[in-house]
Amino acid sequence: DLLIADCRTAEARDYAEKMKAVEHSYHYEMYMGYICQAECDLPHAMQWWQKMVDNYPEKCQPVFEYGSILAKLGRYQEALEYFRKAQPMRSRPRFTDCEDAISQICVILGDLDGAIDAQKQMLTIVKEDWATEGELVDGIYRKIRQLEQLKPQSPTLDNRNK
């Protein structure tokens, strides 16, 4: 990660190859994509990342990672598709990264109902797999209330003429 961040892509490529020789996992394609991106070669980066998903279509983490990559590129509808695809792939106890990402993208897209639905899914998962009370649960309830407050209010008889 740090080699790529420092644009030391030749060294990063060497380490990716060494990593592949030890254990081939989705990380190889993922890092090769990030290396290409650091070299300003987005078309090849996308090919590597697509290969990552194609090689590991039933694994949650590469599918989620591809959704994250698409979201960072502003390809929100595609990102939502991959986050939703990753949801049923998780094992228990489930993490709520998919729901959190979906909620954030829905807010960006102006779909507050979708964001609230994702938060409610997150709440269900937290209660089923992690905790039924405490700050983790309370924080999700607060987020749902915040999102509901962002929704435009329907005019009522009392405030229509004001």
PDB file of C-alpha atoms in Angstrom:
ATOM      1  CA  ASP A   1       0.000   0.000   0.000  1.00  0.00           C
ATOM      2  CA  LEU A   2       2.711   2.471   0.971  1.00  0.00           C
ATOM      3  CA  LEU A   3       4.815   1.755  -2.108  1.00  0.00           C
ATOM      4  CA  ILE A   4       1.803   2.509  -4.298  1.00  0.00           C
ATOM      5  CA  ALA A   5       0.995   5.644  -2.289  1.00  0.00           C
ATOM      6  CA  ASP A   6       4.597   6.787  -2.837  1.00  0.00           C
ATOM      7  CA  CYS A   7       4.287   6.032  -6.590  1.00  0.00           C
ATOM      8  CA  ARG A   8       7.041   3.445  -6.268  1.00  0.00           C
ATOM      9  CA  THR A   9       5.119   1.233  -8.645  1.00  0.00           C
ATOM     10  CA  ALA A  10       8.051  -0.819  -9.964  1.00  0.00           C
ATOM     11  CA  GLU A  11       8.849  -1.948  -6.414  1.00  0.00           C
ATOM     12  CA  ALA A  12       5.166  -2.502  -5.667  1.00  0.00           C
ATOM     13  CA  ARG A  13       4.876  -4.669  -8.793  1.00  0.00           C
ATOM     14  CA  ASP A  14       7.846  -6.779  -7.606  1.00  0.00           C
ATOM     15  CA  TYR A  15       6.212  -7.307  -4.217  1.00  0.00           C
ATOM     16  CA  ALA A  16       2.865  -8.155  -5.830  1.00  0.00           C
ATOM     17  CA  GLU A  17       4.607 -10.848  -7.868  1.00  0.00           C
ATOM     18  CA  LYS A  18       6.306 -12.205  -4.728  1.00  0.00           C
ATOM     19  CA  MET A  19       2.959 -12.199  -2.942  1.00  0.00           C
ATOM     20  CA  LYS A  20       1.384 -14.115  -5.840  1.00  0.00           C
ATOM     21  CA  ALA A  21       4.137 -16.741  -5.676  1.00  0.00           C
ATOM     22  CA  VAL A  22       3.429 -17.363  -1.994  1.00  0.00           C
ATOM     23  CA  GLU A  23      -0.359 -17.383  -2.142  1.00  0.00           C
ATOM     24  CA  HIS A  24      -2.603 -16.448  -5.001  1.00  0.00           C
ATOM     25  CA  SER A  25      -5.636 -14.551  -3.826  1.00  0.00           C
ATOM     26  CA  TYR A  26      -7.699 -11.635  -5.051  1.00  0.00           C
ATOM     27  CA  HIS A  27      -5.078  -9.335  -3.547  1.00  0.00           C
ATOM     28  CA  TYR A  28      -2.801  -9.828  -6.532  1.00  0.00           C
ATOM     29  CA  GLU A  29      -5.334  -8.490  -9.044  1.00  0.00           C
ATOM     30  CA  MET A  30      -6.408  -5.790  -6.619  1.00  0.00           C
ATOM     31  CA  TYR A  31      -2.861  -4.490  -6.132  1.00  0.00           C
ATOM     32  CA  MET A  32      -2.038  -4.771  -9.828  1.00  0.00           C
ATOM     33  CA  GLY A  33      -5.068  -2.569 -10.479  1.00  0.00           C
ATOM     34  CA  TYR A  34      -3.938  -0.035  -7.881  1.00  0.00           C
ATOM     35  CA  ILE A  35      -0.446  -0.049  -9.405  1.00  0.00           C
ATOM     36  CA  CYS A  36      -1.879   0.670 -12.853  1.00  0.00           C
ATOM     37  CA  GLN A  37      -4.051   3.418 -11.390  1.00  0.00           C
ATOM     38  CA  ALA A  38      -0.996   4.986  -9.718  1.00  0.00           C
ATOM     39  CA  GLU A  39       0.682   4.916 -13.137  1.00  0.00           C
ATOM     40  CA  CYS A  40      -2.313   6.822 -14.575  1.00  0.00           C
ATOM     41  CA  ASP A  41      -3.411   3.787 -16.579  1.00  0.00           C
ATOM     42  CA  LEU A  42      -7.048   3.509 -15.550  1.00  0.00           C
ATOM     43  CA  PRO A  43      -8.092   1.236 -18.469  1.00  0.00           C
ATOM     44  CA  HIS A  44      -5.606  -1.442 -17.375  1.00  0.00           C
ATOM     45  CA  ALA A  45      -6.470  -0.890 -13.733  1.00  0.00           C
ATOM     46  CA  MET A  46     -10.123  -1.557 -14.549  1.00  0.00           C
ATOM     47  CA  GLN A  47      -9.118  -4.740 -16.400  1.00  0.00           C
ATOM     48  CA  TRP A  48      -7.220  -5.984 -13.369  1.00  0.00           C
ATOM     49  CA  TRP A  49     -10.088  -5.190 -11.023  1.00  0.00           C
ATOM     50  CA  GLN A  50     -12.627  -6.826 -13.318  1.00  0.00           C
ATOM     51  CA  LYS A  51     -10.355  -9.883 -13.439  1.00  0.00           C
ATOM     52  CA  MET A  52     -10.339  -9.852  -9.625  1.00  0.00           C
ATOM     53  CA  VAL A  53     -14.132 -10.107  -9.569  1.00  0.00           C
ATOM     54  CA  ASP A  54     -14.229 -12.631 -12.415  1.00  0.00           C
ATOM     55  CA  ASN A  55     -11.706 -14.882 -10.655  1.00  0.00           C
ATOM     56  CA  TYR A  56     -13.457 -14.667  -7.275  1.00  0.00           C
ATOM     57  CA  PRO A  57     -17.154 -14.139  -8.057  1.00  0.00           C
ATOM     58  CA  GLU A  58     -18.378 -15.900  -4.924  1.00  0.00           C
ATOM     59  CA  LYS A  59     -16.094 -14.187  -2.440  1.00  0.00           C
ATOM     60  CA  CYS A  60     -17.428 -11.190  -0.566  1.00  0.00           C
ATOM     61  CA  GLN A  61     -14.231  -9.184  -0.139  1.00  0.00           C
ATOM     62  CA  PRO A  62     -13.190  -8.831  -3.808  1.00  0.00           C
ATOM     63  CA  VAL A  63     -16.769  -8.034  -4.822  1.00  0.00           C
ATOM     64  CA  PHE A  64     -17.005  -5.433  -2.046  1.00  0.00           C
ATOM     65  CA  GLU A  65     -13.574  -4.040  -2.958  1.00  0.00           C
ATOM     66  CA  TYR A  66     -14.676  -3.594  -6.567  1.00  0.00           C
ATOM     67  CA  GLY A  67     -17.750  -1.720  -5.348  1.00  0.00           C
ATOM     68  CA  SER A  68     -15.475   0.542  -3.291  1.00  0.00           C
ATOM     69  CA  ILE A  69     -13.257   1.183  -6.307  1.00  0.00           C
ATOM     70  CA  LEU A  70     -16.266   2.070  -8.447  1.00  0.00           C
ATOM     71  CA  ALA A  71     -17.582   4.409  -5.742  1.00  0.00           C
ATOM     72  CA  LYS A  72     -14.214   6.194  -5.533  1.00  0.00           C
ATOM     73  CA  LEU A  73     -14.411   6.675  -9.304  1.00  0.00           C
ATOM     74  CA  GLY A  74     -17.886   8.224  -8.973  1.00  0.00           C
ATOM     75  CA  ARG A  75     -19.576   5.267 -10.653  1.00  0.00           C
ATOM     76  CA  TYR A  76     -22.218   5.091  -7.957  1.00  0.00           C
ATOM     77  CA  GLN A  77     -24.918   2.986  -9.622  1.00  0.00           C
ATOM     78  CA  GLU A  78     -22.367   0.307 -10.500  1.00  0.00           C
ATOM     79  CA  ALA A  79     -20.926   0.474  -7.003  1.00  0.00           C
ATOM     80  CA  LEU A  80     -24.367  -0.109  -5.504  1.00  0.00           C
ATOM     81  CA  GLU A  81     -24.752  -3.189  -7.670  1.00  0.00           C
ATOM     82  CA  TYR A  82     -21.528  -4.707  -6.330  1.00  0.00           C
ATOM     83  CA  PHE A  83     -22.220  -3.777  -2.709  1.00  0.00           C
ATOM     84  CA  ARG A  84     -25.625  -5.447  -3.006  1.00  0.00           C
ATOM     85  CA  LYS A  85     -24.059  -8.465  -4.668  1.00  0.00           C
ATOM     86  CA  ALA A  86     -21.596  -8.788  -1.769  1.00  0.00           C
ATOM     87  CA  GLN A  87     -24.287  -8.682   0.936  1.00  0.00           C
ATOM     88  CA  PRO A  88     -25.444 -12.318   0.794  1.00  0.00           C
ATOM     89  CA  MET A  89     -21.852 -13.581   0.484  1.00  0.00           C
ATOM     90  CA  ARG A  90     -20.916 -12.649   4.043  1.00  0.00           C
ATOM     91  CA  SER A  91     -20.545 -15.205   6.775  1.00  0.00           C
ATOM     92  CA  ARG A  92     -21.576 -14.639  10.380  1.00  0.00           C
ATOM     93  CA  PRO A  93     -20.961 -12.596  12.277  1.00  0.00           C
ATOM     94  CA  ARG A  94     -21.638 -10.205   9.418  1.00  0.00           C
ATOM     95  CA  PHE A  95     -19.960  -6.850   9.133  1.00  0.00           C
ATOM     96  CA  THR A  96     -22.097  -3.926   8.002  1.00  0.00           C
ATOM     97  CA  ASP A  97     -19.712  -2.329   5.512  1.00  0.00           C
ATOM     98  CA  CYS A  98     -22.038  -3.099   2.579  1.00  0.00           C
ATOM     99  CA  GLU A  99     -25.010  -1.414   4.202  1.00  0.00           C
ATOM    100  CA  ASP A 100     -22.932   1.551   5.315  1.00  0.00           C
ATOM    101  CA  ALA A 101     -21.558   2.034   1.793  1.00  0.00           C
ATOM    102  CA  ILE A 102     -25.017   1.688   0.264  1.00  0.00           C
ATOM    103  CA  SER A 103     -26.406   4.242   2.703  1.00  0.00           C
ATOM    104  CA  GLN A 104     -23.634   6.747   1.935  1.00  0.00           C
ATOM    105  CA  ILE A 105     -24.066   6.390  -1.824  1.00  0.00           C
ATOM    106  CA  CYS A 106     -27.832   6.738  -1.521  1.00  0.00           C
ATOM    107  CA  VAL A 107     -27.287  10.032   0.308  1.00  0.00           C
ATOM    108  CA  ILE A 108     -24.956  11.209  -2.468  1.00  0.00           C
ATOM    109  CA  LEU A 109     -27.582  10.265  -5.048  1.00  0.00           C
ATOM    110  CA  GLY A 110     -30.339  12.005  -3.079  1.00  0.00           C
ATOM    111  CA  ASP A 111     -32.139   8.739  -2.305  1.00  0.00           C
ATOM    112  CA  LEU A 112     -32.803   9.308   1.388  1.00  0.00           C
ATOM    113  CA  ASP A 113     -35.330   6.463   1.559  1.00  0.00           C
ATOM    114  CA  GLY A 114     -32.669   4.102   0.200  1.00  0.00           C
ATOM    115  CA  ALA A 115     -30.175   5.422   2.749  1.00  0.00           C
ATOM    116  CA  ILE A 116     -32.661   4.885   5.580  1.00  0.00           C
ATOM    117  CA  ASP A 117     -33.446   1.368   4.344  1.00  0.00           C
ATOM    118  CA  ALA A 118     -29.729   0.541   4.331  1.00  0.00           C
ATOM    119  CA  GLN A 119     -29.388   1.874   7.889  1.00  0.00           C
ATOM    120  CA  LYS A 120     -32.344  -0.272   8.959  1.00  0.00           C
ATOM    121  CA  GLN A 121     -30.689  -3.318   7.372  1.00  0.00           C
ATOM    122  CA  MET A 122     -27.540  -2.419   9.285  1.00  0.00           C
ATOM    123  CA  LEU A 123     -29.529  -2.236  12.506  1.00  0.00           C
ATOM    124  CA  THR A 124     -31.002  -5.687  11.882  1.00  0.00           C
ATOM    125  CA  ILE A 125     -27.556  -7.182  11.267  1.00  0.00           C
ATOM    126  CA  VAL A 126     -26.062  -5.529  14.339  1.00  0.00           C
ATOM    127  CA  LYS A 127     -28.899  -6.781  16.533  1.00  0.00           C
ATOM    128  CA  GLU A 128     -28.727 -10.310  15.077  1.00  0.00           C
ATOM    129  CA  ASP A 129     -24.954 -10.720  14.988  1.00  0.00           C
ATOM    130  CA  TRP A 130     -23.348  -8.278  17.411  1.00  0.00           C
ATOM    131  CA  ALA A 131     -25.308  -6.369  20.066  1.00  0.00           C
ATOM    132  CA  THR A 132     -28.869  -5.547  20.970  1.00  0.00           C
ATOM    133  CA  GLU A 133     -28.086  -2.384  22.897  1.00  0.00           C
ATOM    134  CA  GLY A 134     -25.395   0.183  23.484  1.00  0.00           C
ATOM    135  CA  GLU A 135     -23.685   2.833  21.378  1.00  0.00           C
ATOM    136  CA  LEU A 136     -23.436   0.641  18.285  1.00  0.00           C
ATOM    137  CA  VAL A 137     -27.223   0.339  18.150  1.00  0.00           C
ATOM    138  CA  ASP A 138     -27.871   3.877  19.398  1.00  0.00           C
ATOM    139  CA  GLY A 139     -25.592   5.338  16.718  1.00  0.00           C
ATOM    140  CA  ILE A 140     -27.581   3.661  13.962  1.00  0.00           C
ATOM    141  CA  TYR A 141     -30.848   4.951  15.416  1.00  0.00           C
ATOM    142  CA  ARG A 142     -29.338   8.468  15.487  1.00  0.00           C
ATOM    143  CA  LYS A 143     -28.254   8.153  11.847  1.00  0.00           C
ATOM    144  CA  ILE A 144     -31.748   7.052  10.814  1.00  0.00           C
ATOM    145  CA  ARG A 145     -33.238  10.071  12.633  1.00  0.00           C
ATOM    146  CA  GLN A 146     -30.731  12.411  10.949  1.00  0.00           C
ATOM    147  CA  LEU A 147     -31.595  11.016   7.525  1.00  0.00           C
ATOM    148  CA  GLU A 148     -35.320  11.301   8.217  1.00  0.00           C
ATOM    149  CA  GLN A 149     -34.827  14.960   9.170  1.00  0.00           C
ATOM    150  CA  LEU A 150     -33.144  15.602   5.811  1.00  0.00           C
ATOM    151  CA  LYS A 151     -36.211  14.445   3.919  1.00  0.00           C
ATOM    152  CA  PRO A 152     -38.376  17.272   2.608  1.00  0.00           C
ATOM    153  CA  GLN A 153     -41.448  17.740   4.719  1.00  0.00           C
ATOM    154  CA  SER A 154     -44.867  17.634   3.077  1.00  0.00           C
ATOM    155  CA  PRO A 155     -46.729  20.916   3.412  1.00  0.00           C
ATOM    156  CA  THR A 156     -49.488  20.858   5.979  1.00  0.00           C
ATOM    157  CA  LEU A 157     -52.504  23.076   6.301  1.00  0.00           C
ATOM    158  CA  ASP A 158     -50.696  25.023   9.033  1.00  0.00           C
ATOM    159  CA  ASN A 159     -47.505  25.820   7.138  1.00  0.00           C
ATOM    160  CA  ARG A 160     -48.581  25.966   3.477  1.00  0.00           C
ATOM    161  CA  ASN A 161     -49.459  29.657   3.568  1.00  0.00           C
ATOM    162  CA  LYS A 162     -46.459  30.829   5.526  1.00  0.00           C
TER     163      LYS A 162
END
